[in-house]
Amino acid sequence: MTMALLDALRSALGSAHVLHDGDLSAWELDWRKRWRGKALAVVRPGSTAEVAKVLRLCAEHGACIVPQGGNTGLVGGGVPDASGEQVLLSLGRLNRVRTLDAANLTITVEAGMVLQALQQTAADAGLLFPLSLAAEGSCTIGGNLATNAGGTQVLRYGNARELCLGLEVVNAAGEVWDGLTGLRKDNTGYDLRDLFIGSEGTLGVITAATLKLFPQPAASLTALASCDSLANCVALLGRAQARLGAGLTGFEVMGQFALDLVRQHFPQLPQPLPPSPWTVLLEYADTEGESQARQRFEALLESALEDELISDAAVAESLAQSAALWHLRESIPLAQSEEGLNVKHDIALPVSAIPEFCDSTDAALRATFPGVRLVNFGHLGDGNLHYNVQGPAGSTANEFLAQHEHDINQLVFDAVQACGGSFSAEHGIGALKRDELAQRKSGVALGMMRAIKQALDPHNRLNPGRVL
Ligand code: FAD
């Protein structure tokens, strides 16, 4: 059976695009190096028709499929299990732009296009595709949609779901659903598009998408500000929203230990402000000219200094300086992985609840697990924190995780639930949070999710064991 499927895949795609032997760790090992699987084969179709062929062949031979884009996901959803029986479907060769309609402000691209290439294509046409995250040089738009990725501009433009108008999907039976549309209004029955967005490869394979574009802002300004407390960060957010309106495109927060890790592991990166309990990164983009925008932005920061919401601030003077400030923020995930695995939490809370949540949960963690170090940073403007727990200095990361991960998760997620929050804001469920989903979603919600999975993938061939 296995050899027969491999032969059929080779004759469908050509041997060069069916990898079976050799080092396949680029596809079998996840970004965090936490999950290593073994694929029956890595297949690399070059068109939607070839994806459909692969799915039909897998259905005929009873094989399961794991779709993969850039393999930057953080919840173990895009790598095969250890059975050596799953087919890893890499979308990387589906990377073409199909159409760009400047008047309609839409672009249709294939799923394997790298996010940064998509941003660049839009910029070359004088337009903006605003989805932006630290993995943008490797992650793909298909993976972004499959995980409903958020990133740094959700405050103004929404997450991947809000940026998508239409999809092309291959279902478990190998049929192609052409739902590519640039319409902003289309109430013709159930919204299939929204079903596939965020489904993490468990309901169908996304092969192309029609996405929203936006006018490029005339001016874009970035600043760092030091805050003594999270309550002051939240007050600054409120003031920035009131004064800058929709022009406030990013509001990121970085705890002191998160930036200390960047200082330690990437000492070459300049940090314009001295260490402080919290550092906020603000971005303001507007259609008005640079000098007016700068005046308004600086006036906001001056008023915050006067009222002691912040103790210091630095505004980037050039695009290069602005990129350097973002680079600091985006280096936190890398600095963390240099430090070793930690217990990751990608949580969402009402913004108003965040200061009290952190005060009480920090204290409970420190009391229960003495010496833990909290790597707390994230998209405060969206109420989304990456609230990660690193073992005590000098401890072995793997041992710390094996001993305490379960209890730490329980403590943090109970606190999140008590505040009406979510245990997965933007990274998804994958393999990592499957048990959490089963424990914390209502029976009614789980029942409806299982009914949808059963209807679209009755033989459980698409990314089995992920999400549900
Ligand atoms: P993969 O990792 O390849 O796959 C992710 C999931 O999607 C898997 O379940 C896979 O099966 C499925 N999938 C992939 N492609 C398809 C497809 N075409 N059809 C169906 N299913 C598919 N996320 C955020 O939301 N915000 C952030 O700010 C953020 N920052 C990050 C920073 C770093 C340094 C890293 C490493 C990751 C970050 N992420 C962030 C995680 C984020 O989820 C991924 O980077 C990205 O969205 C996944 O894209 P990918 O192409 O790498 O998908």
Coordinates of C-alpha atoms and ligand atoms in Angstrom, one line a residue:
M1 CA 0.0 0.0 0.0
T2 CA 2.7 2.5 1.0
M3 CA 4.9 1.8 -2.1
A4 CA 1.8 1.9 -4.3
L5 CA 0.9 5.4 -2.9
L6 CA 4.4 6.6 -3.3
D7 CA 4.5 5.4 -6.9
A8 CA 1.1 7.0 -7.6
L9 CA 2.3 10.3 -6.1
R10 CA 5.5 10.2 -8.1
S11 CA 3.7 9.7 -11.4
A12 CA 1.3 12.5 -10.5
L13 CA 3.9 15.1 -9.4
G14 CA 7.2 13.8 -10.8
S15 CA 9.8 12.2 -8.5
A16 CA 11.6 15.4 -7.8
H17 CA 8.5 16.6 -5.9
V18 CA 8.0 13.5 -3.8
L19 CA 10.7 13.4 -1.1
H20 CA 11.0 10.1 0.8
D21 CA 14.6 9.5 1.7
G22 CA 17.3 11.7 3.2
D23 CA 17.1 14.5 5.7
L24 CA 13.5 15.8 5.8
S25 CA 13.9 17.7 9.1
A26 CA 13.1 21.0 7.4
W27 CA 9.5 19.7 7.2
E28 CA 9.5 17.2 10.0
L29 CA 10.8 19.4 12.9
D30 CA 8.7 22.4 14.0
W31 CA 10.1 25.9 14.5
R32 CA 10.3 25.6 18.3
K33 CA 12.1 22.2 17.8
R34 CA 9.6 20.7 20.2
W35 CA 7.8 18.3 17.8
R36 CA 9.7 16.0 15.5
G37 CA 7.7 13.6 13.3
K38 CA 8.4 11.2 10.5
A39 CA 6.5 11.6 7.2
L40 CA 5.8 8.9 4.7
A41 CA 6.8 11.5 2.1
V42 CA 7.0 15.2 1.6
V43 CA 5.0 16.1 -1.5
R44 CA 5.4 19.5 -3.2
P45 CA 2.6 20.1 -5.7
G46 CA 3.0 23.0 -8.1
S47 CA -0.7 23.8 -8.8
T48 CA -4.2 23.5 -7.3
A49 CA -4.9 20.7 -9.7
E50 CA -1.9 18.8 -8.4
V51 CA -3.0 19.4 -4.7
A52 CA -6.4 17.9 -5.7
K53 CA -4.7 14.9 -7.3
V54 CA -2.6 14.4 -4.1
L55 CA -5.7 14.5 -1.9
R56 CA -7.6 12.1 -4.2
L57 CA -4.7 9.6 -4.2
C58 CA -4.4 9.8 -0.4
A59 CA -8.1 9.2 -0.1
E60 CA -7.9 6.2 -2.4
H61 CA -5.0 4.8 -0.4
G62 CA -6.4 5.7 3.0
A63 CA -3.5 8.0 3.9
C64 CA -3.6 11.1 6.1
I65 CA -2.3 14.5 5.1
V66 CA -0.6 17.3 7.0
P67 CA -0.6 20.6 5.1
Q68 CA 2.4 22.8 5.7
G69 CA 3.3 26.4 4.6
G70 CA 6.4 28.0 6.1
N71 CA 6.5 25.7 9.2
T72 CA 6.6 28.7 11.6
G73 CA 3.5 27.7 13.6
L74 CA 4.0 27.6 17.3
V75 CA 1.5 24.9 18.4
G76 CA 2.8 21.8 16.7
G77 CA 0.1 21.8 14.1
G78 CA 2.1 21.6 10.8
V79 CA 4.4 18.7 11.3
P80 CA 3.6 15.0 10.9
D81 CA 3.2 12.5 13.8
A82 CA 5.9 9.9 14.4
S83 CA 4.1 7.0 12.6
G84 CA 5.9 7.5 9.3
E85 CA 2.5 7.1 7.6
Q86 CA 1.3 10.7 7.1
V87 CA 1.9 12.6 3.8
L88 CA 3.4 16.0 4.4
L89 CA 1.8 18.4 1.9
S90 CA 4.1 21.4 1.4
L91 CA 2.4 24.3 -0.3
G92 CA 5.7 26.2 -1.0
R93 CA 5.6 25.8 -4.7
L94 CA 2.1 27.5 -5.0
N95 CA 3.5 31.0 -4.8
R96 CA 2.2 32.9 -7.7
V97 CA 0.2 36.2 -7.8
R98 CA -2.9 35.5 -9.8
T99 CA -4.4 39.0 -10.1
L100 CA -4.0 42.4 -8.5
D101 CA -7.1 44.7 -8.9
A102 CA -5.9 48.1 -7.7
A103 CA -9.3 49.8 -8.2
N104 CA -11.0 47.1 -6.1
L105 CA -8.1 47.1 -3.6
T106 CA -7.7 43.3 -3.8
I107 CA -5.0 40.8 -4.6
T108 CA -5.4 37.1 -5.4
V109 CA -2.4 34.9 -4.5
E110 CA -1.6 31.3 -4.1
A111 CA -1.4 29.9 -0.6
G112 CA 2.4 29.2 -0.5
M113 CA 3.3 32.8 -1.1
V114 CA 5.6 34.0 1.7
L115 CA 3.9 36.9 3.6
Q116 CA 6.9 39.3 3.0
A117 CA 6.7 38.7 -0.7
L118 CA 3.0 39.5 -0.6
Q119 CA 3.6 42.7 1.3
Q120 CA 6.3 43.7 -1.2
T121 CA 4.0 42.9 -4.2
A122 CA 1.4 45.2 -2.7
A123 CA 4.0 47.9 -2.0
D124 CA 5.3 47.7 -5.6
A125 CA 1.8 48.6 -6.7
G126 CA 1.8 51.6 -4.3
L127 CA -0.6 49.7 -1.9
L128 CA -0.4 48.1 1.5
F129 CA -1.1 44.5 2.7
P130 CA -1.0 45.1 6.5
L131 CA -0.6 41.7 8.0
S132 CA 2.7 41.8 9.7
L133 CA 4.5 39.4 12.1
A134 CA 8.0 38.5 13.1
A135 CA 7.9 35.3 11.0
E136 CA 6.9 37.2 7.8
G137 CA 10.1 36.2 6.0
S138 CA 9.1 32.5 6.1
C139 CA 5.4 32.1 6.9
T140 CA 2.9 31.8 4.1
I141 CA -0.4 33.4 3.5
G142 CA -2.0 29.9 3.5
G143 CA -0.6 29.2 6.9
N144 CA -1.6 32.7 8.1
L145 CA -5.2 32.1 7.1
A146 CA -5.2 28.5 8.4
T147 CA -4.1 29.8 11.8
N148 CA -6.0 33.2 11.5
A149 CA -2.8 34.9 12.4
G150 CA -2.8 38.3 14.2
G151 CA 0.5 40.1 14.4
T152 CA 1.3 43.8 15.0
Q153 CA -1.4 45.7 13.1
V154 CA -4.6 44.0 14.3
L155 CA -5.5 47.2 16.2
R156 CA -6.1 49.0 12.9
Y157 CA -6.6 46.4 10.2
G158 CA -7.8 43.2 12.0
N159 CA -6.4 39.7 11.9
A160 CA -6.0 37.4 8.8
R161 CA -9.7 36.7 8.8
E162 CA -10.6 40.3 8.4
L163 CA -8.2 40.7 5.6
C164 CA -9.6 37.8 3.5
L165 CA -12.5 38.1 1.1
G166 CA -12.3 34.8 -0.7
L167 CA -10.7 31.4 -0.7
E168 CA -9.9 28.5 -3.0
V169 CA -9.9 25.2 -1.0
V170 CA -9.3 21.5 -1.9
N171 CA -11.5 19.3 0.3
A172 CA -10.7 15.9 1.8
A173 CA -12.2 14.2 -1.3
G174 CA -9.9 16.1 -3.6
E175 CA -12.6 18.4 -5.0
V176 CA -11.8 22.1 -5.6
W177 CA -14.1 24.8 -4.1
D178 CA -13.6 28.0 -6.0
G179 CA -14.6 30.6 -3.4
L180 CA -12.3 33.3 -4.7
T181 CA -14.2 36.6 -4.8
G182 CA -13.3 40.2 -4.3
L183 CA -16.8 41.1 -3.1
R184 CA -17.1 43.0 0.2
K185 CA -20.8 42.0 0.5
D186 CA -22.0 38.5 -0.3
N187 CA -24.7 37.1 2.0
T188 CA -25.4 33.9 0.0
G189 CA -25.8 31.3 2.6
Y190 CA -23.3 29.9 5.2
D191 CA -19.9 31.5 5.1
L192 CA -17.6 28.7 4.1
R193 CA -14.6 31.0 3.9
D194 CA -14.8 31.7 7.6
L195 CA -15.1 28.0 8.3
F196 CA -11.7 27.3 6.7
I197 CA -9.9 30.3 8.2
G198 CA -8.5 29.2 11.5
S199 CA -9.2 25.5 10.9
E200 CA -5.4 24.7 11.0
G201 CA -5.5 22.3 8.0
T202 CA -8.2 20.0 9.6
L203 CA -11.1 20.9 7.2
G204 CA -9.4 21.5 3.8
V205 CA -6.3 22.7 2.1
I206 CA -6.2 26.4 1.2
T207 CA -4.7 26.8 -2.2
A208 CA -5.4 30.5 -3.0
A209 CA -6.9 33.6 -1.4
T210 CA -8.3 36.9 -2.4
L211 CA -7.1 39.5 0.1
K212 CA -7.9 43.2 0.9
L213 CA -5.3 45.9 0.1
F214 CA -5.2 49.4 1.5
P215 CA -3.8 52.7 0.5
Q216 CA -0.2 53.3 1.7
P217 CA -0.2 55.8 4.6
A218 CA 1.6 59.0 3.8
A219 CA 3.4 59.0 7.1
S220 CA 4.3 56.3 9.5
L221 CA 5.9 57.0 12.9
T222 CA 7.2 54.7 15.6
A223 CA 8.1 55.4 19.2
L224 CA 9.2 53.6 22.4
A225 CA 8.0 54.8 25.8
S226 CA 8.9 53.6 29.3
C227 CA 6.2 52.9 31.8
D228 CA 6.4 52.0 35.5
S229 CA 3.3 49.9 35.5
L230 CA 0.9 48.0 33.2
A231 CA -1.9 50.2 34.5
N232 CA -0.1 53.2 33.0
C233 CA 0.5 51.3 29.7
V234 CA -3.3 50.7 29.5
A235 CA -4.0 54.4 30.3
L236 CA -1.5 55.4 27.6
L237 CA -3.3 53.1 25.1
G238 CA -6.7 54.8 25.9
R239 CA -5.1 58.2 25.4
A240 CA -3.4 57.2 22.2
Q241 CA -6.7 55.8 20.8
A242 CA -8.6 59.0 21.8
R243 CA -6.0 61.3 20.2
L244 CA -4.8 59.3 17.2
G245 CA -8.0 57.4 16.3
A246 CA -7.6 54.8 13.6
G247 CA -4.1 56.1 13.0
L248 CA -2.9 54.1 15.9
T249 CA -1.8 50.9 14.1
G250 CA 0.3 49.2 16.7
F251 CA 0.6 49.2 20.5
E252 CA 3.0 46.6 21.7
V253 CA 4.2 46.0 25.3
M254 CA 7.4 44.5 26.4
G255 CA 8.2 43.5 30.0
Q256 CA 11.6 44.2 31.4
F257 CA 12.8 40.6 31.4
A258 CA 11.8 40.1 27.8
L259 CA 14.0 43.0 26.8
D260 CA 16.7 41.9 29.1
L261 CA 16.8 38.6 27.2
V262 CA 17.2 40.6 23.9
R263 CA 20.1 42.6 25.6
Q264 CA 21.7 39.3 26.7
H265 CA 21.4 37.3 23.5
F266 CA 21.6 40.1 20.9
P267 CA 23.9 42.7 22.5
Q268 CA 24.6 44.3 19.1
L269 CA 21.0 45.6 19.0
P270 CA 20.8 49.2 20.2
Q271 CA 18.1 49.8 22.9
P272 CA 17.5 53.5 23.0
L273 CA 15.8 53.6 26.4
P274 CA 17.2 52.3 29.7
P275 CA 15.6 49.3 31.3
S276 CA 12.2 49.9 32.8
P277 CA 9.4 47.7 34.1
W278 CA 7.5 48.1 30.9
T279 CA 8.4 49.5 27.4
V280 CA 5.6 50.3 24.9
L281 CA 6.1 50.4 21.2
L282 CA 3.6 52.7 19.5
E283 CA 3.1 53.0 15.8
Y284 CA 1.1 55.8 14.2
A285 CA 0.3 55.8 10.4
D286 CA -1.8 58.5 8.7
T287 CA -2.8 59.9 5.4
E288 CA -1.8 63.4 6.5
G289 CA 1.7 64.7 5.8
E290 CA 4.8 63.7 7.9
S291 CA 5.2 67.0 9.8
Q292 CA 1.6 67.2 10.9
A293 CA 1.6 63.5 11.9
R294 CA 4.9 64.0 13.8
Q295 CA 3.4 67.0 15.7
R296 CA 0.4 65.1 16.8
F297 CA 2.4 62.0 17.8
E298 CA 4.9 64.0 19.8
A299 CA 2.1 66.0 21.5
L300 CA 0.6 62.7 22.7
L301 CA 3.9 61.6 24.2
E302 CA 4.6 65.0 25.8
S303 CA 1.2 65.0 27.4
A304 CA 1.8 61.4 28.7
L305 CA 5.2 62.5 30.1
E306 CA 3.6 65.5 31.8
D307 CA 0.9 63.4 33.4
E308 CA 3.5 60.7 34.4
L309 CA 1.9 57.9 32.4
I310 CA 5.4 57.4 30.9
S311 CA 8.8 58.3 32.3
D312 CA 10.8 58.5 29.0
A313 CA 10.2 58.3 25.2
A314 CA 12.1 58.0 22.0
V315 CA 10.6 58.8 18.6
A316 CA 12.3 57.2 15.5
E317 CA 13.7 59.9 13.2
S318 CA 13.9 57.8 10.1
L319 CA 12.5 54.6 8.5
A320 CA 15.7 52.8 9.5
Q321 CA 15.3 53.8 13.1
S322 CA 11.7 52.8 13.1
A323 CA 12.7 49.4 11.6
A324 CA 15.3 49.1 14.4
L325 CA 12.6 49.6 17.1
W326 CA 10.4 47.0 15.5
H327 CA 13.4 44.7 15.2
L328 CA 13.9 44.9 19.0
R329 CA 10.3 43.8 19.6
E330 CA 10.5 41.0 17.0
S331 CA 13.8 39.7 18.5
I332 CA 12.0 38.7 21.7
P333 CA 10.8 35.3 20.4
L334 CA 14.3 34.5 19.1
A335 CA 15.9 35.6 22.3
Q336 CA 13.5 33.4 24.2
S337 CA 14.4 30.4 22.1
E338 CA 18.1 31.1 22.7
E339 CA 17.4 31.0 26.4
G340 CA 15.7 27.6 26.1
L341 CA 12.1 26.3 25.9
N342 CA 9.6 27.9 28.2
V343 CA 5.9 27.4 29.0
K344 CA 4.2 29.5 26.4
H345 CA 0.8 31.2 26.8
D346 CA -0.8 33.2 24.0
I347 CA -3.7 34.6 25.9
A348 CA -6.4 37.2 25.2
L349 CA -8.1 39.3 27.9
P350 CA -10.2 42.4 28.0
V351 CA -7.6 45.2 28.0
S352 CA -9.2 46.6 31.2
A353 CA -8.5 43.3 33.0
I354 CA -4.8 43.0 32.1
P355 CA -3.1 44.9 34.9
E356 CA -5.0 43.1 37.7
F357 CA -4.6 39.8 35.9
C358 CA -0.8 40.2 35.7
D359 CA -0.4 41.4 39.2
S360 CA -2.3 38.4 40.7
T361 CA -1.1 35.7 38.3
D362 CA 2.6 36.9 38.5
A363 CA 2.4 36.6 42.3
A364 CA 0.7 33.2 42.2
L365 CA 3.3 31.8 39.8
R366 CA 6.2 33.2 41.9
A367 CA 4.8 31.8 45.1
T368 CA 4.0 28.3 43.6
F369 CA 7.1 27.9 41.4
P370 CA 9.9 29.9 43.1
G371 CA 12.5 31.5 40.9
V372 CA 10.4 31.5 37.7
R373 CA 11.1 34.3 35.2
L374 CA 8.2 35.8 33.3
V375 CA 8.7 36.7 29.7
N376 CA 5.7 38.9 29.2
F377 CA 5.2 40.8 26.0
G378 CA 2.7 41.2 23.2
H379 CA 0.0 43.1 21.4
L380 CA -1.5 45.1 24.3
G381 CA -3.7 47.1 21.9
D382 CA -5.5 43.8 21.1
G383 CA -5.6 42.5 24.7
N384 CA -3.2 39.7 23.6
L385 CA -0.2 38.8 25.8
H386 CA 2.5 36.3 25.2
Y387 CA 2.7 35.4 28.9
N388 CA 5.5 32.9 29.0
V389 CA 7.1 31.2 32.0
Q390 CA 10.8 30.5 31.9
G391 CA 12.4 28.2 34.5
P392 CA 14.7 29.6 37.2
A393 CA 18.1 30.8 36.0
G394 CA 20.4 27.8 35.8
S395 CA 17.6 25.2 35.5
T396 CA 17.4 22.8 32.6
A397 CA 14.5 23.8 30.3
N398 CA 13.4 20.3 29.4
E399 CA 13.3 19.2 33.0
F400 CA 11.5 22.3 34.1
L401 CA 8.8 21.8 31.4
A402 CA 8.4 18.0 32.2
Q403 CA 7.9 18.8 35.9
H404 CA 5.8 21.9 35.8
E405 CA 4.2 22.6 32.4
H406 CA 0.9 21.0 33.3
D407 CA 0.5 22.8 36.6
I408 CA 1.6 26.2 35.3
N409 CA -0.9 25.9 32.4
Q410 CA -3.7 25.0 34.8
L411 CA -2.9 28.0 37.0
V412 CA -2.6 30.5 34.2
F413 CA -5.6 29.2 32.1
D414 CA -7.8 29.1 35.2
A415 CA -6.9 32.8 35.8
V416 CA -7.6 33.6 32.2
Q417 CA -10.9 31.9 32.3
A418 CA -11.9 33.7 35.5
C419 CA -11.3 37.0 33.6
G420 CA -13.4 36.0 30.6
G421 CA -10.3 35.5 28.4
S422 CA -9.1 33.0 25.8
F423 CA -6.3 30.5 26.2
S424 CA -5.4 30.9 22.5
A425 CA -5.4 34.4 21.1
E426 CA -3.6 34.0 17.8
H427 CA -1.4 30.9 17.6
G428 CA -4.3 28.3 17.4
I429 CA -4.7 24.9 19.0
G430 CA -2.5 22.5 17.0
A431 CA -1.2 19.6 19.1
L432 CA -0.2 21.8 22.0
K433 CA -3.6 23.0 23.2
R434 CA -5.9 20.2 22.1
D435 CA -6.5 19.0 25.7
E436 CA -7.1 22.5 26.8
L437 CA -9.8 22.9 24.1
A438 CA -11.5 19.7 25.2
Q439 CA -11.4 20.8 28.8
R440 CA -12.4 24.5 28.4
K441 CA -14.8 24.7 25.5
S442 CA -18.4 24.0 26.2
G443 CA -19.9 20.6 25.3
V444 CA -22.2 22.4 22.9
A445 CA -19.4 24.2 21.1
L446 CA -17.3 21.0 20.9
G447 CA -20.3 19.1 19.5
M448 CA -20.8 21.6 16.7
M449 CA -17.1 21.6 15.9
R450 CA -17.1 17.7 15.7
A451 CA -20.2 17.8 13.5
I452 CA -18.4 20.2 11.0
K453 CA -15.3 18.0 11.0
Q454 CA -17.3 14.9 10.4
A455 CA -19.2 16.5 7.5
L456 CA -16.1 17.8 5.7
D457 CA -13.6 15.1 6.6
P458 CA -15.6 12.0 7.5
H459 CA -12.5 9.7 7.4
N460 CA -10.4 12.0 9.6
R461 CA -7.6 12.3 7.0
L462 CA -6.8 16.0 7.2
N463 CA -4.3 16.8 10.0
P464 CA -5.8 14.2 12.4
G465 CA -5.1 14.7 16.1
R466 CA -4.9 18.5 15.7
V467 CA -7.5 20.9 17.1
L468 CA -10.0 18.2 18.0
Ligands
FAD1 P1 2.7 26.4 9.2 O1 3.5 26.6 10.4 O2 3.3 25.7 8.0 O3 1.3 25.8 9.5 C1 0.5 26.2 10.6 C2 -0.8 25.5 10.6 O4 -1.6 25.8 9.4 C3 -0.7 24.0 10.6 O5 -1.8 23.4 11.3 C4 -0.8 23.6 9.1 O6 -1.3 22.3 8.9 C5 -1.8 24.6 8.6 N1 -1.6 25.1 7.2 C6 -0.5 25.7 6.7 N2 -0.7 26.0 5.4 C7 -2.0 25.5 5.1 C8 -2.8 25.6 3.9 N3 -2.4 26.1 2.8 N4 -4.0 25.0 4.0 C9 -4.5 24.5 5.1 N5 -3.8 24.4 6.3 C10 -2.5 25.0 6.2 N6 1.4 34.3 14.9 C11 0.6 35.3 15.0 O7 -0.6 35.2 14.8 N7 1.0 36.6 15.4 C12 2.3 36.8 15.6 O8 2.7 38.0 15.9 C13 3.2 35.7 15.4 N8 4.6 35.9 15.5 C14 5.4 34.9 15.3 C15 6.8 35.1 15.4 C16 7.7 34.1 15.2 C17 9.2 34.3 15.3 C18 7.2 32.8 14.8 C19 8.1 31.7 14.6 C20 5.8 32.6 14.7 C21 4.9 33.6 15.0 N9 3.5 33.4 14.8 C22 2.7 34.5 15.0 C23 3.0 32.1 14.6 C24 2.1 32.0 13.3 O9 1.0 31.2 13.5 C25 2.8 31.5 12.1 O10 4.0 32.3 12.0 C26 2.1 31.7 10.8 O11 0.7 32.2 10.8 C27 2.0 30.3 10.2 O12 2.2 30.3 8.9 P2 3.1 29.1 8.2 O13 3.0 29.3 6.7 O14 4.4 29.0 8.8 O15 2.2 27.8 8.6

